[in-house]
Short mmCIF file of C-alpha atoms and ligand atoms in Angstrom, two decimals:
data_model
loop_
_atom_site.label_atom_id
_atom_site.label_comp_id
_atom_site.label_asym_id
_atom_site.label_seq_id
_atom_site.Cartn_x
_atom_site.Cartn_y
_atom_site.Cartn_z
CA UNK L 1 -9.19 3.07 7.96
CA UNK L 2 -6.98 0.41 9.73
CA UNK L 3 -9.30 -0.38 12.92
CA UNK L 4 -10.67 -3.39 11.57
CA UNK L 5 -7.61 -5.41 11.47
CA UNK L 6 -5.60 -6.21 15.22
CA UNK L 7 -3.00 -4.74 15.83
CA UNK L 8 0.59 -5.15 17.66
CA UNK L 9 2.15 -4.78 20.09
CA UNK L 10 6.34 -3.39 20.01
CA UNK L 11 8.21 -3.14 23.52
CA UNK L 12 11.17 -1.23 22.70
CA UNK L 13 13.91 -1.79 25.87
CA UNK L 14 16.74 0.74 25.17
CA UNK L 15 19.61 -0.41 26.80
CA UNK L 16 22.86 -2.27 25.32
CA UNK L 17 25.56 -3.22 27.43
CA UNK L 18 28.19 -1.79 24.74
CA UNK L 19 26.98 0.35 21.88
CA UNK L 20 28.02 -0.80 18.52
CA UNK L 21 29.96 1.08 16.66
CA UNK L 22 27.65 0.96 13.29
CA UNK L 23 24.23 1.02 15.17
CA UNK L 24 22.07 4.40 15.54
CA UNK L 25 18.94 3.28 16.91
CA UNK L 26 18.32 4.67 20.61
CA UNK L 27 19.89 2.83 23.45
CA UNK L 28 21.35 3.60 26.52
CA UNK L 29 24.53 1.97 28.69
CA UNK L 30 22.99 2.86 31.75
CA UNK L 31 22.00 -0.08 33.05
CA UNK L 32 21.22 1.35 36.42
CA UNK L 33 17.96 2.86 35.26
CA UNK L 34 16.76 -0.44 33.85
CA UNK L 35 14.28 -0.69 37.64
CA UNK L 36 12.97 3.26 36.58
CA UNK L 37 12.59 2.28 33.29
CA UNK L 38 10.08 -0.61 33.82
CA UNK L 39 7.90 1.27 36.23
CA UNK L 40 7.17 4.17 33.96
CA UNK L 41 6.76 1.60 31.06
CA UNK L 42 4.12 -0.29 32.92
CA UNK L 43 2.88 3.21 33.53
CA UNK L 44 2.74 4.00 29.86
CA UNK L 45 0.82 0.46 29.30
CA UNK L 46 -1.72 1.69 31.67
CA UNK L 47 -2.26 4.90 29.21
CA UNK L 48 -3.20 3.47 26.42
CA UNK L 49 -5.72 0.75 28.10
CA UNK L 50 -8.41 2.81 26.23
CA UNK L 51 -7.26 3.32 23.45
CA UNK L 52 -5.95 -0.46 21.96
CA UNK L 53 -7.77 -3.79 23.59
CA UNK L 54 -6.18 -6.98 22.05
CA UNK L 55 -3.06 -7.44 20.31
CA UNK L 56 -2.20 -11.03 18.25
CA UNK L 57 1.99 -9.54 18.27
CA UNK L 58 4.54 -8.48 20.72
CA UNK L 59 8.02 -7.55 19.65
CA UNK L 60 10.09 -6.87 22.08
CA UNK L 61 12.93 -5.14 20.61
CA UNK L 62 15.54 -2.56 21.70
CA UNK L 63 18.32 -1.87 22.24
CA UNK L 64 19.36 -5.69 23.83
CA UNK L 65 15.89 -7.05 25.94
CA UNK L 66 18.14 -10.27 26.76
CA UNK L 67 19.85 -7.99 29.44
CA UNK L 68 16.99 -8.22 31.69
CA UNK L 69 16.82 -10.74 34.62
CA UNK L 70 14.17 -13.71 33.50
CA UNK L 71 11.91 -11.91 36.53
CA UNK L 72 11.90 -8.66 34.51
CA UNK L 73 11.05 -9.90 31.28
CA UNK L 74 7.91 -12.05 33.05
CA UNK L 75 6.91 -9.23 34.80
CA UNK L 76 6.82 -7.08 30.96
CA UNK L 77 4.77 -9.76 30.00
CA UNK L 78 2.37 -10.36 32.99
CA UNK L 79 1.55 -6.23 33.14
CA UNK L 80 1.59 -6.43 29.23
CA UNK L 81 -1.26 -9.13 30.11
CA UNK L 82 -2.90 -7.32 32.65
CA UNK L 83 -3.33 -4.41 30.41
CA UNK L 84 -4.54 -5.62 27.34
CA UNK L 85 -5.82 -8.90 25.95
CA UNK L 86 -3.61 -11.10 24.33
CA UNK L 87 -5.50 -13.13 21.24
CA UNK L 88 -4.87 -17.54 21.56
CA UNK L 89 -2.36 -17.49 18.95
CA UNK L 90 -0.09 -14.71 19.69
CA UNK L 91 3.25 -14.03 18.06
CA UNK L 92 5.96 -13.19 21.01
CA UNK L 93 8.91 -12.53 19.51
CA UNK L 94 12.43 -11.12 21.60
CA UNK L 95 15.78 -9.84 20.16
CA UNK L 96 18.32 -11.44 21.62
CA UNK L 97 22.20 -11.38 21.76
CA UNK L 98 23.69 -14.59 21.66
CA UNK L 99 26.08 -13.58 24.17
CA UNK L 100 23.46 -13.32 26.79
CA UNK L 101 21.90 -16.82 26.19
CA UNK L 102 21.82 -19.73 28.28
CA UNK L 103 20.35 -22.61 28.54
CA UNK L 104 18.55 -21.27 32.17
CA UNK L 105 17.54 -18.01 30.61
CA UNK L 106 16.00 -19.50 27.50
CA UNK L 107 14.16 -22.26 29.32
CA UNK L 108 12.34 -19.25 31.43
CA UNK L 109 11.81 -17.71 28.40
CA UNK L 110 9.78 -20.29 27.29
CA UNK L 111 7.85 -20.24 30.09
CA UNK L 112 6.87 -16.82 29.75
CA UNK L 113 5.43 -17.73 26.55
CA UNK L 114 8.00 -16.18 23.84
CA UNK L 115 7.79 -18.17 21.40
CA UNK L 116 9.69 -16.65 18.53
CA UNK L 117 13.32 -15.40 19.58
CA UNK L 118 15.43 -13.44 16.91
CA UNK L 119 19.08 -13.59 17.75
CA UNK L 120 22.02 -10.91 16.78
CA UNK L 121 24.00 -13.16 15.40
CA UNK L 122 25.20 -10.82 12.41
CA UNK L 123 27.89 -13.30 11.01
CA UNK L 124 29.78 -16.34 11.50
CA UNK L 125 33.28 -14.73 10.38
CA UNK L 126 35.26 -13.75 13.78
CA UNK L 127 37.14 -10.68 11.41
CA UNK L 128 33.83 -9.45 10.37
CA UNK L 129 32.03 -9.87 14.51
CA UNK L 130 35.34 -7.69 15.61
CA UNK L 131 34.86 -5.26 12.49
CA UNK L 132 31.59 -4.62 13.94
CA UNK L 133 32.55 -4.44 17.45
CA UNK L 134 30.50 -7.18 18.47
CA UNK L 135 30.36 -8.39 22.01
CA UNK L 136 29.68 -12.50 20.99
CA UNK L 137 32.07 -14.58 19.32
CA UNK L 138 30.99 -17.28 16.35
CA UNK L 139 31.03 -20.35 19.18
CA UNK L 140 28.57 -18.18 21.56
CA UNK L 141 26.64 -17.35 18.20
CA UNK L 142 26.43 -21.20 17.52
CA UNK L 143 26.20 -22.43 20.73
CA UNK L 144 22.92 -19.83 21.88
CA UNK L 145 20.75 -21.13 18.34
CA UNK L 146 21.49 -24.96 19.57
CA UNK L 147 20.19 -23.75 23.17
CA UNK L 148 17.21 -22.27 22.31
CA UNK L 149 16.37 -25.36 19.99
CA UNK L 150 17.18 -27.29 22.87
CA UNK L 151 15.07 -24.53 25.61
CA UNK L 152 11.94 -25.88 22.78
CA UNK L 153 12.04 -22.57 20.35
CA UNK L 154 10.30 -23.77 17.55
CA UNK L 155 10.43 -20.38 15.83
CA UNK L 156 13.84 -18.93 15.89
CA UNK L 157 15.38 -16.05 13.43
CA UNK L 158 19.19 -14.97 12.94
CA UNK L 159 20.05 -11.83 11.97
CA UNK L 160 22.90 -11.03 9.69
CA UNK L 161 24.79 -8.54 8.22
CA UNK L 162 26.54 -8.19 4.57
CA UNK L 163 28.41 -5.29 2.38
CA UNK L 164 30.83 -5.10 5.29
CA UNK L 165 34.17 -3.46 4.65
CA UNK L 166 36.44 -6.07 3.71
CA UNK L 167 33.96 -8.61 3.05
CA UNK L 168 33.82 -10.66 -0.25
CA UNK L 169 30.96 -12.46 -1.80
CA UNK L 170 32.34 -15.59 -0.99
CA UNK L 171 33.12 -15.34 2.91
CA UNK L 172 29.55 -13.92 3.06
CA UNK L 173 28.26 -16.94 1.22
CA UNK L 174 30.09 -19.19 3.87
CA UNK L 175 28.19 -16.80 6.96
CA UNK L 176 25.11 -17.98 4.77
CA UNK L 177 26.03 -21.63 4.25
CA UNK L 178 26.78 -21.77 8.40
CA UNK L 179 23.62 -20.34 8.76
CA UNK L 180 21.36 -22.61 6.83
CA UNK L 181 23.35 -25.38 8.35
CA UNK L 182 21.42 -24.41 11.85
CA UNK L 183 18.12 -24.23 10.05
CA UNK L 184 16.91 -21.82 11.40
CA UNK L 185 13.04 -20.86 10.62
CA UNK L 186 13.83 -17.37 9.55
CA UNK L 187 16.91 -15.21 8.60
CA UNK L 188 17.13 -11.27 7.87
CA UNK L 189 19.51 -10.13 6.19
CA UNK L 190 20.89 -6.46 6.47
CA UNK L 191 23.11 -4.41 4.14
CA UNK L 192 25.53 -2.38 6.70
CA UNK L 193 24.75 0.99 6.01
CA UNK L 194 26.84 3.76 7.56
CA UNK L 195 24.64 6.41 9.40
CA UNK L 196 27.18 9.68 9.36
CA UNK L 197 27.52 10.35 13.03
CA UNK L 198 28.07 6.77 14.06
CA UNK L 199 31.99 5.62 14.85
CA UNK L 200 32.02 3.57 11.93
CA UNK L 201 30.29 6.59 9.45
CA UNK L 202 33.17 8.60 11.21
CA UNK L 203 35.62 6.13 9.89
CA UNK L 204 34.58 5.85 6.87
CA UNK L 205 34.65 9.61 6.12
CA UNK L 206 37.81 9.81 7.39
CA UNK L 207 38.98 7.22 4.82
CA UNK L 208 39.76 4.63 6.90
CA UNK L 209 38.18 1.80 4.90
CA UNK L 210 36.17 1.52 1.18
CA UNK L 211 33.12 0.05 1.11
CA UNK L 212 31.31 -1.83 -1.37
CA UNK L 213 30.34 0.48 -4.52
CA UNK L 214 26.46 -0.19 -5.91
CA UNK L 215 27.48 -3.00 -8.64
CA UNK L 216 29.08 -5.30 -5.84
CA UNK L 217 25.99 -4.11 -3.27
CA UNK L 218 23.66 -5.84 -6.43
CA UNK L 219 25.98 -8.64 -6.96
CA UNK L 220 25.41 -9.30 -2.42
CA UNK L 221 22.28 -8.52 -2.81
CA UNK L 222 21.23 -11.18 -5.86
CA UNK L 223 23.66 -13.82 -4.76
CA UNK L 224 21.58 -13.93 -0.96
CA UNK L 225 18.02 -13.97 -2.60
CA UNK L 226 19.49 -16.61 -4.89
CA UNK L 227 21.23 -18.60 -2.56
CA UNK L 228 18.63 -18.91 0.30
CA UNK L 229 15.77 -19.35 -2.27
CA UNK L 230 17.76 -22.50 -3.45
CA UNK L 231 18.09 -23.45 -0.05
CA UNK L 232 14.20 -23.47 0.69
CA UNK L 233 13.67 -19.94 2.22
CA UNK L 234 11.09 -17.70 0.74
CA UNK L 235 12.49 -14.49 0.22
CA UNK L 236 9.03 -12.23 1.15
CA UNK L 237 10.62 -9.16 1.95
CA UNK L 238 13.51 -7.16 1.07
CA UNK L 239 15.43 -7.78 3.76
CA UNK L 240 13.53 -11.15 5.02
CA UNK L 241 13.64 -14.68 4.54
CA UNK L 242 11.15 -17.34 5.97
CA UNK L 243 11.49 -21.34 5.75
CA UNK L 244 7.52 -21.19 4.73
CA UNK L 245 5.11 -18.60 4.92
CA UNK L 246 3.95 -20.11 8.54
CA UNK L 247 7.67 -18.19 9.11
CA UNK L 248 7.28 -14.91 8.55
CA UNK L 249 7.07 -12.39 10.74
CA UNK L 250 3.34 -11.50 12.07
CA UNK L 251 4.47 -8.34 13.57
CA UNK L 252 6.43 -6.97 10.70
CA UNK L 253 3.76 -7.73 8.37
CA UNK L 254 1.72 -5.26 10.34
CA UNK L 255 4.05 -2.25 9.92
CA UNK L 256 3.96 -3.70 5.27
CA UNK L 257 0.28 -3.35 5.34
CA UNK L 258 -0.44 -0.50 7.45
CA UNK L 259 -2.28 -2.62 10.34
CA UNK L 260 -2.50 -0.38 13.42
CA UNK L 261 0.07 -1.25 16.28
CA UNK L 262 1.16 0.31 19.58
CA UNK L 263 4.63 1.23 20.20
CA UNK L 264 5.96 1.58 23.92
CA UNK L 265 9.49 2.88 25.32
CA UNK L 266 11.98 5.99 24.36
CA UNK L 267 11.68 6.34 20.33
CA UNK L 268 9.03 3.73 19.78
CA UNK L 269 5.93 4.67 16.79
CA UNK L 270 2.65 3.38 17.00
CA UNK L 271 0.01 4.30 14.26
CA UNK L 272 -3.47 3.79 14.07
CA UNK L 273 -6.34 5.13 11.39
CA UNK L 274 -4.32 7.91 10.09
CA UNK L 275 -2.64 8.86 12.83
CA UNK L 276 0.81 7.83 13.72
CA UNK L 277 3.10 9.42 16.60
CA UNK L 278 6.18 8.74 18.43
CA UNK L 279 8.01 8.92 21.63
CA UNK L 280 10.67 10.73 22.75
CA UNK L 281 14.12 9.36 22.02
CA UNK L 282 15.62 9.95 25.18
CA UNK L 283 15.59 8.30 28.15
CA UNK L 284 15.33 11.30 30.32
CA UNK L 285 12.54 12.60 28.55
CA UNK L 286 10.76 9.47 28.47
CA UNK L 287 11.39 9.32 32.31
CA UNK L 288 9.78 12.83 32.75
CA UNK L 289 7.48 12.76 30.97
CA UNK L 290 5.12 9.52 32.59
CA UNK L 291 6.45 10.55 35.86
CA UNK L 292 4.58 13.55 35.56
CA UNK L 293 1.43 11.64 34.41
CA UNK L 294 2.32 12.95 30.47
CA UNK L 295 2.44 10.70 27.24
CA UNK L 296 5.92 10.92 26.61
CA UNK L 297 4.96 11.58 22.52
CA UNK L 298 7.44 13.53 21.16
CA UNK L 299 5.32 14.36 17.92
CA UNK L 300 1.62 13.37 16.03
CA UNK L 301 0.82 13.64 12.48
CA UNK L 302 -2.42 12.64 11.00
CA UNK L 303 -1.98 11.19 7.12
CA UNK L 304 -3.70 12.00 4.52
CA UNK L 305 -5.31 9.31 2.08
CA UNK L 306 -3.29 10.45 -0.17
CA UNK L 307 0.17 9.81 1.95
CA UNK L 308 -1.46 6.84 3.22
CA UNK L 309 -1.41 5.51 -0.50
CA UNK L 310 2.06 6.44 -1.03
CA UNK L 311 3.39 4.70 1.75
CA UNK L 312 0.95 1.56 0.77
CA UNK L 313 3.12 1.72 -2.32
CA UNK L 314 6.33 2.11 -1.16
CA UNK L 315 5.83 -1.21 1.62
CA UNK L 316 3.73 -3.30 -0.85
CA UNK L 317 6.29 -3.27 -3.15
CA UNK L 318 9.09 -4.49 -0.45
CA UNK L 319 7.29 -7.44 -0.10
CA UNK L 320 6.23 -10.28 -2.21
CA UNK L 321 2.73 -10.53 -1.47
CA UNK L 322 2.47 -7.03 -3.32
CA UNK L 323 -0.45 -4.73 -3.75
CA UNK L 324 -4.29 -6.09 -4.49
CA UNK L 325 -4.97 -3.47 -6.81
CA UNK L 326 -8.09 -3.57 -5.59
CA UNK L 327 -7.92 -3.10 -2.38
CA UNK L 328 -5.41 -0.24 -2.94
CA UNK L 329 -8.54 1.64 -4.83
CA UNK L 330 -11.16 0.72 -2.48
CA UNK L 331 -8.62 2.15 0.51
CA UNK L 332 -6.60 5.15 -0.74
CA UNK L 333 -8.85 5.83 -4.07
CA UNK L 334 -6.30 5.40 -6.71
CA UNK L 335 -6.42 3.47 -9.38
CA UNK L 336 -2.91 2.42 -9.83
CA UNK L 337 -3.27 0.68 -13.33
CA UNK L 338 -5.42 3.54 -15.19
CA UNK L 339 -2.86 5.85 -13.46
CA UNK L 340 0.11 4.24 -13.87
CA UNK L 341 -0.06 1.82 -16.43
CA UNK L 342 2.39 2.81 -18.60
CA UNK L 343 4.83 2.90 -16.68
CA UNK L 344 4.26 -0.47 -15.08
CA UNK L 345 3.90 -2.43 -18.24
CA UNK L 346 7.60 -1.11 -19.06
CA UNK L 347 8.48 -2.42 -15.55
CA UNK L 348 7.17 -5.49 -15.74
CA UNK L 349 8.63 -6.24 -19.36
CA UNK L 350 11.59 -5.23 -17.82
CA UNK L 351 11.40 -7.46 -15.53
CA UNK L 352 11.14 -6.02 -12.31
CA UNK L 353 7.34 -6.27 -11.43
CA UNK L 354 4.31 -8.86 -12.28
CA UNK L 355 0.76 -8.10 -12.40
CA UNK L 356 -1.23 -11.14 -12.12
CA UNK L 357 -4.76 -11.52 -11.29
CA UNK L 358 -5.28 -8.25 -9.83
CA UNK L 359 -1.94 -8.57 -7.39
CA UNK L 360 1.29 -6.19 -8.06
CA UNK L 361 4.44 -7.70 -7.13
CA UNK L 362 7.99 -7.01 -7.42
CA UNK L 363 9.88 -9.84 -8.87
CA UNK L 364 13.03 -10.82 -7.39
CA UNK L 365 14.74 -8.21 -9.53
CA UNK L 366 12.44 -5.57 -8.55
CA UNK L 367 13.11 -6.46 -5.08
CA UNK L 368 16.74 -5.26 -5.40
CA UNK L 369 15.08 -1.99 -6.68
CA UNK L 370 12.48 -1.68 -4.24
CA UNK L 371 13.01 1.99 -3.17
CA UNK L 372 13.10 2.93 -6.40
CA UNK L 373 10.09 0.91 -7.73
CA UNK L 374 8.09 3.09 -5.44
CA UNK L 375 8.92 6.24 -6.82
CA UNK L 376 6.55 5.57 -10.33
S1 SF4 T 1 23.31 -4.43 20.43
FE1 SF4 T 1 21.93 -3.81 18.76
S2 SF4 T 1 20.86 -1.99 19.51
FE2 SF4 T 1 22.65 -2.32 20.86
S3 SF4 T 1 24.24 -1.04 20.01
FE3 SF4 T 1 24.51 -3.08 19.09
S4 SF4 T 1 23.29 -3.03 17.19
FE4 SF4 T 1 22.65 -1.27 18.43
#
């Protein structure tokens, strides 16, 4: 279904020197296991030589991959390399934390051929970096974007968060206007969303602190899309802007339009045809697992067509490239304007959709809506 188009590549390195106090992904504070962890990931690489070939992404994400030494993160590259084949133009993009940047460590970046580095920089208000129990102050957060200008990153992407508890529109604006101000080629832009079990989600149910109800969550929500589309950036994904569409992100395009890519480390997906499957989240199990010559999966399901389509739905209409309506026939046999049509025509007078030679996209209203939009 998917095996004509390349795939990528995602590195997930689950360790954080401090875990944040809003965060639920996997990570570890072990940093002792860091040497284990790269042999059985080199391990897993070998695995699936077979199966994928070429890649034209690599994400390294985690987790924090700026704790490793320069030496480890050439070495994930050079058995990444030795593994597969990496296509002319590849995308190699690392998460960063600003507080682990310097002007050393991003130069030897560079020379292991990253060239796209996303830092953590989450926002450029001190009150809301301690909020979230971040270990980098505003200066570090400033200081690392001029670095890796300086290092030659000529692709660099700050992340940020808003709806923080205690935040108003217009000290978010200013984390936006400081932003801009560094020009950097990309921005995402989170809403914080407490996960129950995390510190913060503890907080909160313990009524610690409010947070924003869904009108002001809108208001955030409009006032970003508007502000950094007046500013230049093209706002092509919920959640992502790009200063031109040379900008956006390669690798996340692949998991809108349901290219196939390989995920590697504790709690990393991959998919592929209809297939997808994921690791185990923990590191032990991960560990285990390739040491006794095992995938470390955790779980498989195989899609069908018709959950394919679905989820075709749901991530076309997060972005603003949309759906090709038909291309969505020809792949998961629906015909989304003989079955749907009513109901789009009232979204798009409403406002929050346009259909226009043969493309469905969500406005920038409809993007706002998106998870809704897909339940039609
Ligand atoms: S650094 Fe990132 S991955 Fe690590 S705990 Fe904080 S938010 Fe989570």
């Amino acid at each position: 279904m998917n095996s004509e188009k390349i795939p990528g590549l995602y590195i997930h390195i689950p360790f954080c020197l401090s875990k944040c106090p809003y965060c639920d992904f996997y990570s570890s504070t072990s940093l002792s296991v860091v040497p284990d962890f790269l042999d059985a990931l080199f391990k897993e690489m070998g695995m699936y030589r077979a199966r994928f070939h070429s890649f034209d992404t690599v994400y390294i994400g985690g987790g924090t991959p700026s704790l490793l030494s320069p030496q480890q993160l050439e070495n994930v590259l050079m058995k990444v390399r030795e593994n597969f084949n990496l296509l002319s133009n590849t995308e190699i993009t690392i998460e960063t934390n600003p507080a682990d940047l310097n002007r050393s460590f991003l130069e030897s970046m560079r020379e292991s051929k990253i060239n796209r580095i996303n830092i953590g920089v989450q926002s450029f208000d001190e009150k809301v970096l301690d909020f979230l129990g971040r270990r980098h102050s505003v200066k570090q957060a400033m200081s690392s974007v001029g670095d890796s200008r300086k290092a030659g990153f000529r692709n660099i992407g700050l992340d940020l968060i808003y709806c923080v508890p205690g935040q108003d529109i217009e000290s978010w604006l200013d984390t936006l206007k400081q932003a801009v101000a560094l020009s950097p080629e990309h921005l995402s832009c989170y809403q914080l969303t407490l996960e129950a079990k995390t510190p913060l989600g503890i907080r909160y149910q313990a009524g610690e602190f409010l947070v924003p109800g869904d009108a002001l969550q809108h208001e955030f929500f409009m006032k970003t899309s508007q502000f950094l589309e007046d500013t230049g950036y093209l706002h092509y994904e919920v959640s992502n802007f790009a200063r031109g569409k040379e900008y956006t992100s390669r690798h996340n395009q692949k998991y809108w339009d349901h290219s196939p890519y390989l995920g590697l480390g504790p709690a990393a997906h991959s998919f592929q045809c209809n297939q997808r499957w994921w690791n185990h989240c923990s590191l032990d199990q991960y560990l285990a697992a390739i040491n006794a010559g095992n995938f470390p999966v955790e779980e498989t399901e195989t899609l069908t067509v018709e959950q394919l389509g679905l989820e075709a739905l749901y991530l076309g209409l997060r972005t603003r490239k949309g759906i090709l309506l038909q291309d969505f026939q020809n792949e998961y046999h629906y015909d989304l304007l003989a079955e749907k049509g009513k109901i789009l025509s009232i979204l798009e007078e409403e406002g929050f959709i346009s259909i226009r030679d043969g493309t469905l996209t969500p406005t920038q209203a409809g993007l706002a809506i998106a998870d809704s939009l897909s339940l039609i």
